[in-house]
PDB file of C-alpha atoms in Angstrom:
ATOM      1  CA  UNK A   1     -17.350  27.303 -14.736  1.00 61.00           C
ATOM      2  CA  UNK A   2     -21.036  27.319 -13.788  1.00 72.00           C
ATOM      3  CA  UNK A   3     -23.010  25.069 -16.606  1.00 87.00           C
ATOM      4  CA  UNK A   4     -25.797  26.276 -15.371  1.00 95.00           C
ATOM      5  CA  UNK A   5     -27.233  30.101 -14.148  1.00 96.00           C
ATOM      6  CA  UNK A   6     -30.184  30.387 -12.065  1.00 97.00           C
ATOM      7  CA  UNK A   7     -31.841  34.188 -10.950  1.00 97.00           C
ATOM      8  CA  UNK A   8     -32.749  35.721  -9.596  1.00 97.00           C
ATOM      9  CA  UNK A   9     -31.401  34.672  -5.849  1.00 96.00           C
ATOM     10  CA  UNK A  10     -34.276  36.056  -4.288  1.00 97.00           C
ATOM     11  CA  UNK A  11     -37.929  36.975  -4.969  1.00 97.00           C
ATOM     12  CA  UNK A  12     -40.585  38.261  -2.712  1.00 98.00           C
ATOM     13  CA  UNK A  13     -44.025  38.694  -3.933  1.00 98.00           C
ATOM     14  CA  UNK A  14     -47.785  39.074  -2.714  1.00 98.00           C
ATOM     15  CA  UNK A  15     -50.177  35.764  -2.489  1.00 98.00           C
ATOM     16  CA  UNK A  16     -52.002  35.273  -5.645  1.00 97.00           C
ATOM     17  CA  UNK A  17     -48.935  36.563  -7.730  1.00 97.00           C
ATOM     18  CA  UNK A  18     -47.060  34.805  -9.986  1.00 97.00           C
ATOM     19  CA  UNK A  19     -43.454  34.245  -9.415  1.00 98.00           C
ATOM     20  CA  UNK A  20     -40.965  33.696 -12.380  1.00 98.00           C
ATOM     21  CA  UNK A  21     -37.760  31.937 -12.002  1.00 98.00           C
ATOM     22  CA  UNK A  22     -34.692  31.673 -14.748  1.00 98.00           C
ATOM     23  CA  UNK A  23     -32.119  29.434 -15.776  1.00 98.00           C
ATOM     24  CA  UNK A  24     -29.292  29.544 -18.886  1.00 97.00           C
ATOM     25  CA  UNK A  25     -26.940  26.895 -19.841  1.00 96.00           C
ATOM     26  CA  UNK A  26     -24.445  26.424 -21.958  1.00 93.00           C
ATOM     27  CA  UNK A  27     -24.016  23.270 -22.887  1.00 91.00           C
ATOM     28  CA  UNK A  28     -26.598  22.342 -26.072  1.00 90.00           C
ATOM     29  CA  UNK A  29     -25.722  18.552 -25.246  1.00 88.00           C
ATOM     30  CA  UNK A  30     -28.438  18.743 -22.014  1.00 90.00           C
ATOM     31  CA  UNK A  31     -31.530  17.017 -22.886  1.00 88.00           C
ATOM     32  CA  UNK A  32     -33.447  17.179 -19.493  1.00 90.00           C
ATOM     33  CA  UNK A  33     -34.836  20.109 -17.357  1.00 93.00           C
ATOM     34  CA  UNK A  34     -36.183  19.718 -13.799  1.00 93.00           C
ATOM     35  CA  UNK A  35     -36.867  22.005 -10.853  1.00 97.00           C
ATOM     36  CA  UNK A  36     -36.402  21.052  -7.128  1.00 97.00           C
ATOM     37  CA  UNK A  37     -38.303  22.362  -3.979  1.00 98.00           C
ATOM     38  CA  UNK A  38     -36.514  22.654  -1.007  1.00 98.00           C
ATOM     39  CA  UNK A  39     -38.118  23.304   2.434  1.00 97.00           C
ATOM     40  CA  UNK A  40     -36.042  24.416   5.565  1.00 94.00           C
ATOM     41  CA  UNK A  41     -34.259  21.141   7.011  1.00 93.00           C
ATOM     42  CA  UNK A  42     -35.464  18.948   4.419  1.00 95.00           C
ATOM     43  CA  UNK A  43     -34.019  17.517   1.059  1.00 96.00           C
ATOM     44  CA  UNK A  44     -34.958  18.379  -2.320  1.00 97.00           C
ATOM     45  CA  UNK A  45     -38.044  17.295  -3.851  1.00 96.00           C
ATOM     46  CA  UNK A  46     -38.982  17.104  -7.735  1.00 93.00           C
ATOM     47  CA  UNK A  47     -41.582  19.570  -8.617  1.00 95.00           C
ATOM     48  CA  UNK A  48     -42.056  19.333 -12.317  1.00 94.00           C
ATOM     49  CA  UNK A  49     -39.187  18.156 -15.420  1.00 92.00           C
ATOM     50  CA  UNK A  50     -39.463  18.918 -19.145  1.00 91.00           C
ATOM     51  CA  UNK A  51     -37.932  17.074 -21.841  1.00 88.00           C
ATOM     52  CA  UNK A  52     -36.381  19.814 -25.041  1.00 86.00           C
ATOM     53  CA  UNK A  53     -38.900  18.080 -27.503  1.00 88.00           C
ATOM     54  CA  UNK A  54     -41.714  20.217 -25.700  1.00 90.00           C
ATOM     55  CA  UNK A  55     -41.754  24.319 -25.082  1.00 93.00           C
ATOM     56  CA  UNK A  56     -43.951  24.114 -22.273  1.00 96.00           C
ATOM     57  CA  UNK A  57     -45.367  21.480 -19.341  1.00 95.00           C
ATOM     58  CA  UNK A  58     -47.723  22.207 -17.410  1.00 96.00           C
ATOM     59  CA  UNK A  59     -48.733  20.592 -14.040  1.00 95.00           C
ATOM     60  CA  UNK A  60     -51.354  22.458 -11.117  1.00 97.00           C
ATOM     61  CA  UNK A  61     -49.830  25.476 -10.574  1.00 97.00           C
ATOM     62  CA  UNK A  62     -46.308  25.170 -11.908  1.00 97.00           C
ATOM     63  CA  UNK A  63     -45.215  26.187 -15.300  1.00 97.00           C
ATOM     64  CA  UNK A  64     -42.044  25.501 -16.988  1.00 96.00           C
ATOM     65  CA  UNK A  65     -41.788  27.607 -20.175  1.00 96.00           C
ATOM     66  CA  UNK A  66     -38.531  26.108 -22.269  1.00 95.00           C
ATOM     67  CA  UNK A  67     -36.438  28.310 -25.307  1.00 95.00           C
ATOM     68  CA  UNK A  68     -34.231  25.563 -26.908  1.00 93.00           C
ATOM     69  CA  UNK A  69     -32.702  28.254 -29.156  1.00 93.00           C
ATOM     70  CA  UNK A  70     -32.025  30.915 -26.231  1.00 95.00           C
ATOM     71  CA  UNK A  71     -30.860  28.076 -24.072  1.00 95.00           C
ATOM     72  CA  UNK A  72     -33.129  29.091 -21.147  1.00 97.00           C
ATOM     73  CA  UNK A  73     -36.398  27.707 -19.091  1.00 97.00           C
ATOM     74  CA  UNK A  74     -38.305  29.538 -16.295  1.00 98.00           C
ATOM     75  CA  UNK A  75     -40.738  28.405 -14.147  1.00 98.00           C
ATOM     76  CA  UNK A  76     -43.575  30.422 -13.226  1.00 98.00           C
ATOM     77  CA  UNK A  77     -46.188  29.625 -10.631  1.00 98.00           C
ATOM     78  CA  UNK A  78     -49.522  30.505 -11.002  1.00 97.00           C
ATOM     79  CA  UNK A  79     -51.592  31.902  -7.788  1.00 98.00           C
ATOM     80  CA  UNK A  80     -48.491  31.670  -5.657  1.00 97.00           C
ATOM     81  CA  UNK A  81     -49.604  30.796  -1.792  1.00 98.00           C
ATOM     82  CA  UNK A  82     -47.944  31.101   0.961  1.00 98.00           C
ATOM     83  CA  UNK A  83     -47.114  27.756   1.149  1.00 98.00           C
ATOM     84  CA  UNK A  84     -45.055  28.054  -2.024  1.00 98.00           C
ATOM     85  CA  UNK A  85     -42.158  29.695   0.007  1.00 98.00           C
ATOM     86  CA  UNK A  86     -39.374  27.310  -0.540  1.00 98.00           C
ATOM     87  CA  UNK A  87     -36.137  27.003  -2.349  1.00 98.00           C
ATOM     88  CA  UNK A  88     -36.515  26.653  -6.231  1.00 98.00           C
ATOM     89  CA  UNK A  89     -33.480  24.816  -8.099  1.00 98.00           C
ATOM     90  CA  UNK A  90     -33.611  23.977 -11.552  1.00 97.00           C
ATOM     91  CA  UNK A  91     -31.366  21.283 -12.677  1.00 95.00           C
ATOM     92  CA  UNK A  92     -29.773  20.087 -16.049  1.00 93.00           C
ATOM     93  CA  UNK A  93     -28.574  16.932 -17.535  1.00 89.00           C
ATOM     94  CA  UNK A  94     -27.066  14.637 -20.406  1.00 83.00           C
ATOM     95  CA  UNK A  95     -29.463  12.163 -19.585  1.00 71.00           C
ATOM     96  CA  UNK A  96     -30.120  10.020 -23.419  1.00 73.00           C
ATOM     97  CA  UNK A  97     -32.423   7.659 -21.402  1.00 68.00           C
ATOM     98  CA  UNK A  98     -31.573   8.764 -17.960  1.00 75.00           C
ATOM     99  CA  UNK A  99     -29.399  10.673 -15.852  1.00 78.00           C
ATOM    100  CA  UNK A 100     -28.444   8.135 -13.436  1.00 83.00           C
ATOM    101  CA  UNK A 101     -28.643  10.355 -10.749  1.00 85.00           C
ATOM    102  CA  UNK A 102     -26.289  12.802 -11.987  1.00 89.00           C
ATOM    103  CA  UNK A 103     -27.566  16.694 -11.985  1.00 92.00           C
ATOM    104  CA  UNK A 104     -26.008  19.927 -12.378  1.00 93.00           C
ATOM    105  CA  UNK A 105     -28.021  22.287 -10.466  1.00 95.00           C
ATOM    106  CA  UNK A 106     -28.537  26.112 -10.155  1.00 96.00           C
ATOM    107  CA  UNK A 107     -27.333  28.425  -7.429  1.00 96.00           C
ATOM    108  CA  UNK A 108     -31.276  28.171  -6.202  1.00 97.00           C
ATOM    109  CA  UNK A 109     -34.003  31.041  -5.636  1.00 98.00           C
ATOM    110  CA  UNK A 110     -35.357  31.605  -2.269  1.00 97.00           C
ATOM    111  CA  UNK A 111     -38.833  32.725  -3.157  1.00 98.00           C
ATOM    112  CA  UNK A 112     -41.037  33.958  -0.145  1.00 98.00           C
ATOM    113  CA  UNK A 113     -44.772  34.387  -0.739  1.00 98.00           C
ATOM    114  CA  UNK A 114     -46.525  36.815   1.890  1.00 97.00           C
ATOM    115  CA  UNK A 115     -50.301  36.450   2.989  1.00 95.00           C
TER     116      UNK A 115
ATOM    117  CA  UNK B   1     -41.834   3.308   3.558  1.00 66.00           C
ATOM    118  CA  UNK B   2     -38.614   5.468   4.556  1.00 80.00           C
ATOM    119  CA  UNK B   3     -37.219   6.245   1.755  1.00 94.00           C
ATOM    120  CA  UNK B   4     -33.886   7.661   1.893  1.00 97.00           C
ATOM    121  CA  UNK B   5     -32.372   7.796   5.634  1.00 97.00           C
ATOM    122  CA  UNK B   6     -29.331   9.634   6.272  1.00 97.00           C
ATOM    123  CA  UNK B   7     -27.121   9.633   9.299  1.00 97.00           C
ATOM    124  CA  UNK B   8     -26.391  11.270  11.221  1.00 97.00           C
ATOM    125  CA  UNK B   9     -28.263  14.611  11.192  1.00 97.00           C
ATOM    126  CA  UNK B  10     -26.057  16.988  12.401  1.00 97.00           C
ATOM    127  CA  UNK B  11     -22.321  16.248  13.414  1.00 97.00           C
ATOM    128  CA  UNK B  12     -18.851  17.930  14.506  1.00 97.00           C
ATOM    129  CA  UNK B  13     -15.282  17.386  13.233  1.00 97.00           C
ATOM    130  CA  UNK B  14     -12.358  18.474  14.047  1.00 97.00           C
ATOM    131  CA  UNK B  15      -9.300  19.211  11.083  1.00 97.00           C
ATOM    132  CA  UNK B  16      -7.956  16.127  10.210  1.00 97.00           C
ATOM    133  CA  UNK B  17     -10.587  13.762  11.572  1.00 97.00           C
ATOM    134  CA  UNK B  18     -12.180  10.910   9.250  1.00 96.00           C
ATOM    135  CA  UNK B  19     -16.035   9.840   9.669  1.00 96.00           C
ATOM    136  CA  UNK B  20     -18.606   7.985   7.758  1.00 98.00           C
ATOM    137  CA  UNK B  21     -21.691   9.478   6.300  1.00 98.00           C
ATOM    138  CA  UNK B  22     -24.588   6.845   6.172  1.00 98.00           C
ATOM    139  CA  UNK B  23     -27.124   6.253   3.522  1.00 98.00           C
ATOM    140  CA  UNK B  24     -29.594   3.647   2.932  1.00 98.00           C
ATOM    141  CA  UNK B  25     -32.335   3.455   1.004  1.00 97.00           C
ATOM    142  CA  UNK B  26     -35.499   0.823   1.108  1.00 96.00           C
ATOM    143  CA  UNK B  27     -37.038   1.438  -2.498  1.00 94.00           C
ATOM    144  CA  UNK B  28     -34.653  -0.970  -4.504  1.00 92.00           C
ATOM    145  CA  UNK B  29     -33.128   1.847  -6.853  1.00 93.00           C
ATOM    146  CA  UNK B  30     -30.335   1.185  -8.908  1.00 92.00           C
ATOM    147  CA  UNK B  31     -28.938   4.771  -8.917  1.00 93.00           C
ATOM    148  CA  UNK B  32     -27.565   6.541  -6.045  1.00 96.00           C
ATOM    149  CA  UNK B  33     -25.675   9.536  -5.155  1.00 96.00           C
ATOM    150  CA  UNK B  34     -24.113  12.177  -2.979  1.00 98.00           C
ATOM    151  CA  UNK B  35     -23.995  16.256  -3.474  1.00 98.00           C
ATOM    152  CA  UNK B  36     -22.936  18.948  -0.777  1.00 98.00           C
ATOM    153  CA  UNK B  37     -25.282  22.238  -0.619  1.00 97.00           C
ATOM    154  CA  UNK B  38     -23.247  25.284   0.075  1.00 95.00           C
ATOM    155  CA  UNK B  39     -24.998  29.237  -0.036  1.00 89.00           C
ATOM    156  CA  UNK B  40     -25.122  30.526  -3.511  1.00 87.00           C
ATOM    157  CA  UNK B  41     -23.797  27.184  -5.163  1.00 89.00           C
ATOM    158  CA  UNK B  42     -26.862  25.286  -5.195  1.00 93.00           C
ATOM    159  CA  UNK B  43     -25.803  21.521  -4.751  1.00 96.00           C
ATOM    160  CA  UNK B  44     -22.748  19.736  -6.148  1.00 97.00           C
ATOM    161  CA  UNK B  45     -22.360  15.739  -7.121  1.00 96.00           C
ATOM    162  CA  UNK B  46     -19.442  14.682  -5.209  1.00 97.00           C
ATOM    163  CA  UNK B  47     -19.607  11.181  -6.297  1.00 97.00           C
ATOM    164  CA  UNK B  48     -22.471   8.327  -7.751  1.00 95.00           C
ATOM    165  CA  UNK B  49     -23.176   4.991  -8.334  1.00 95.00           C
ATOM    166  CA  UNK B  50     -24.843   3.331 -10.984  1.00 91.00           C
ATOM    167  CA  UNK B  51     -25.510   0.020  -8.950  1.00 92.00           C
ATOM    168  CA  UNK B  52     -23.821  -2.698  -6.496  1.00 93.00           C
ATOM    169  CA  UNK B  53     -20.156  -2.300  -6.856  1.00 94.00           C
ATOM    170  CA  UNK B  54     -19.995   0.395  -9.558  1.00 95.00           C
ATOM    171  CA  UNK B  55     -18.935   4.005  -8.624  1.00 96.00           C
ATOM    172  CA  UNK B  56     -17.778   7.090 -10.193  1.00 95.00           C
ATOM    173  CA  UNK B  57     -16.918  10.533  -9.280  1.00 96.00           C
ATOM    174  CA  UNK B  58     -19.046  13.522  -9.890  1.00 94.00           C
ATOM    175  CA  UNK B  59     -17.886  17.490  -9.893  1.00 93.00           C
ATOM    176  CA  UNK B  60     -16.205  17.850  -6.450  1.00 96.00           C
ATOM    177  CA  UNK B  61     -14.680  14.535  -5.372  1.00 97.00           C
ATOM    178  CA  UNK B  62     -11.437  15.666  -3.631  1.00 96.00           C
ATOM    179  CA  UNK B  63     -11.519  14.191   0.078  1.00 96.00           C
ATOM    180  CA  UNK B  64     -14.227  12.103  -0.459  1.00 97.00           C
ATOM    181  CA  UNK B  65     -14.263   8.178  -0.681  1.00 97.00           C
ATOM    182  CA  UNK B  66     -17.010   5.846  -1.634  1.00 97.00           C
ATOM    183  CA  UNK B  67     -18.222   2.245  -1.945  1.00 96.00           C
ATOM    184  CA  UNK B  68     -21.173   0.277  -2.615  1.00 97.00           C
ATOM    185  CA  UNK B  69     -21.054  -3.166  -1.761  1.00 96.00           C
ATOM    186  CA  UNK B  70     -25.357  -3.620  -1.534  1.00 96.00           C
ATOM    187  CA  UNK B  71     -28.319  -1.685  -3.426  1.00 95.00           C
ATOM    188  CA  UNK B  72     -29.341  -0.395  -0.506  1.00 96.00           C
ATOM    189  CA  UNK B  73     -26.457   1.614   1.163  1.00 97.00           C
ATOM    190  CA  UNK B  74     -23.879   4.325  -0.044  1.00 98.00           C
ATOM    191  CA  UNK B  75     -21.839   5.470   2.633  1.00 98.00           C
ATOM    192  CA  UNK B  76     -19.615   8.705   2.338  1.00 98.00           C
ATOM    193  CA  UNK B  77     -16.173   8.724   4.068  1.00 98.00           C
ATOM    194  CA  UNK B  78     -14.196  11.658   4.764  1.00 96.00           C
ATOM    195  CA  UNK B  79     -10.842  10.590   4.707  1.00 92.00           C
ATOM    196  CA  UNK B  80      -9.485  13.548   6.565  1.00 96.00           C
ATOM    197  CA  UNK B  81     -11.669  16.118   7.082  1.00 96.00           C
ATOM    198  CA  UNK B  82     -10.965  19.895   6.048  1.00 97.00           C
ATOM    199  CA  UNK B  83     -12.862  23.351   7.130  1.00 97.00           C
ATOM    200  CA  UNK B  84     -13.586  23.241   3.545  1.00 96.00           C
ATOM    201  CA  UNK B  85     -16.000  20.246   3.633  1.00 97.00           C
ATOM    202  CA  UNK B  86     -18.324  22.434   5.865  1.00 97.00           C
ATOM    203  CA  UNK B  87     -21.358  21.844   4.236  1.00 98.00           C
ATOM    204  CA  UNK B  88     -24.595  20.176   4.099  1.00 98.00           C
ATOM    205  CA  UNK B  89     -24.674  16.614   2.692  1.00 98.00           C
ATOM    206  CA  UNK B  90     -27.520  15.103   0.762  1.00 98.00           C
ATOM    207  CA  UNK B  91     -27.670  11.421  -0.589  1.00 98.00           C
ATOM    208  CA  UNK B  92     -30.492  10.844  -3.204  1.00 97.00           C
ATOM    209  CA  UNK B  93     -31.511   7.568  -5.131  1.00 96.00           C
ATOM    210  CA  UNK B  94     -33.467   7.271  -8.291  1.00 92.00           C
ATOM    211  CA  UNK B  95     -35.024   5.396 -10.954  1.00 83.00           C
ATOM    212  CA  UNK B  96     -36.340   5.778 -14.266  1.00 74.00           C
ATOM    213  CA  UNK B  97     -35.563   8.006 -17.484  1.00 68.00           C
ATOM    214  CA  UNK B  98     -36.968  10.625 -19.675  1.00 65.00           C
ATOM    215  CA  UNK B  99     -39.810  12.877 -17.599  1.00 63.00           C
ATOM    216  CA  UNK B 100     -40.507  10.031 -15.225  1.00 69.00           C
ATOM    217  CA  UNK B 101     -36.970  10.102 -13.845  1.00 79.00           C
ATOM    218  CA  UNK B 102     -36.973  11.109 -10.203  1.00 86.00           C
ATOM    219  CA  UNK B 103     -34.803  11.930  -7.189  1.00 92.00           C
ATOM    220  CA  UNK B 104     -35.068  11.137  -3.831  1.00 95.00           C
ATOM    221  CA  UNK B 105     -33.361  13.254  -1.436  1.00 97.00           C
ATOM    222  CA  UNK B 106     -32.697  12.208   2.113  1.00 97.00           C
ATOM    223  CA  UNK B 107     -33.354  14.899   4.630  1.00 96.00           C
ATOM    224  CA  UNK B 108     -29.663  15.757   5.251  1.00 97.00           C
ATOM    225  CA  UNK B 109     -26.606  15.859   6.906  1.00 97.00           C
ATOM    226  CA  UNK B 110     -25.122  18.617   8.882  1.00 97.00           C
ATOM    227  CA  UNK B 111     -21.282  18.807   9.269  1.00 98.00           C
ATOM    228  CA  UNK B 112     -19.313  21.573  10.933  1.00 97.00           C
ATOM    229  CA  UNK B 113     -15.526  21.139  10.368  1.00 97.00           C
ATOM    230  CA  UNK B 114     -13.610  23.176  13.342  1.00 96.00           C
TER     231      UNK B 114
END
């Protein structure tokens, strides 16, 4: 049973685009939303979390765009670079006050952004 | 400042074989935890621990075993290790709550069950 569904798997576009990345869950009881880089050989690293009081956070280039009563949140990044090809999960949790290190993640997106 | 250190990077089992994963961490967080990355299942808690002495099991905790006797160290054993437990191992610590919470991965453990 997959709490959480990420697409797509994939996603190629042109520098200067702006790739958008999905995720649906189930579970109404989840009350915290963040997205994970991953580079090639390396762990995870936080990129940017929302909290369902908010429909939107904003920080540089990265977007997350939250629907509390569709049960979804995207991210979208803004004048995508190169350097932007990673991994993309998002991530859910019961967290109250905090997860304590417990998230269910998506399947992940490999997004690859081409000069 | 290291961070999270995991080891060791890459490593070779054969069926039925038990070994130690190592984590440590040097950032005094309370929370830490363990998830396997597999292709097309994003990553999976196997088990966590919400400070010295206290553990619990996450989604996929069959033929795993942990313990946490100091802040700074969560070792993973595989009791006996299956093809199945192919995978890519990540240990993360954390702190904090609402928006501030945060993650830290280490950079990974490689293990090929033959």
């Amino acid at each position: 049973q997959q709490q959480v569904k990420q697409s797509p798997q994939s996603l190629i576009v042109q520098k200067g685009g702006i790739p958008i990345i999905n995720c649906a869950y189930e579970n109404t009881a989840f009350d915290y939303f963040p997205w994970y880089q991953q580079f090639p050989g390396k762990g995870p690293a936080l990129l940017i979390a929302i909290r369902p009081d908010v429909s939107e956070k904003k920080e540089g280039r990265f977007t997350i765009s939250f629907n509390k009563s569709a049960k979804q949140f995207s991210l979208h990044i803004m004048d995508s670079q190169p350097g932007d090809s990673a991994t993309y999960f998002c991530a859910v949790a019961n967290a109250g006050g905090t997860s304590y290190g417990k998230l269910t993640f998506g399947q992940g997106t490999i997004l690859t952004v081409h000069p | 400042n290291a961070g999270v250190t995991q080891t060791p990077k890459f490593q070779v089992l054969k069926t039925g074989q038990s070994m130690t994963l190592q984590c440590a961490q040097d950032m005094n967080h309370e929370y830490m935890s363990w998830y396997r990355q597999d292709p097309g299942m994003g990553l999976r808690l196997i088990h966590y621990s919400v400070g010295a002495g206290i553990t619990d099991q996450g989604e996929v905790p069959n033929g795993y075993n942990v313990s946490r006797s100091t802040t700074e160290d969560f070792p993973l054993r595989l009791l006996s290790a299956a093809p199945s437990q192919t995978s890519v191992y990540f240990c993360a610590s954390s702190y904090g709550g609402g928006t501030n919470e945060k993650l830290f991965f280490g950079s990974g453990t490689q293990l090929s069950v033959l």
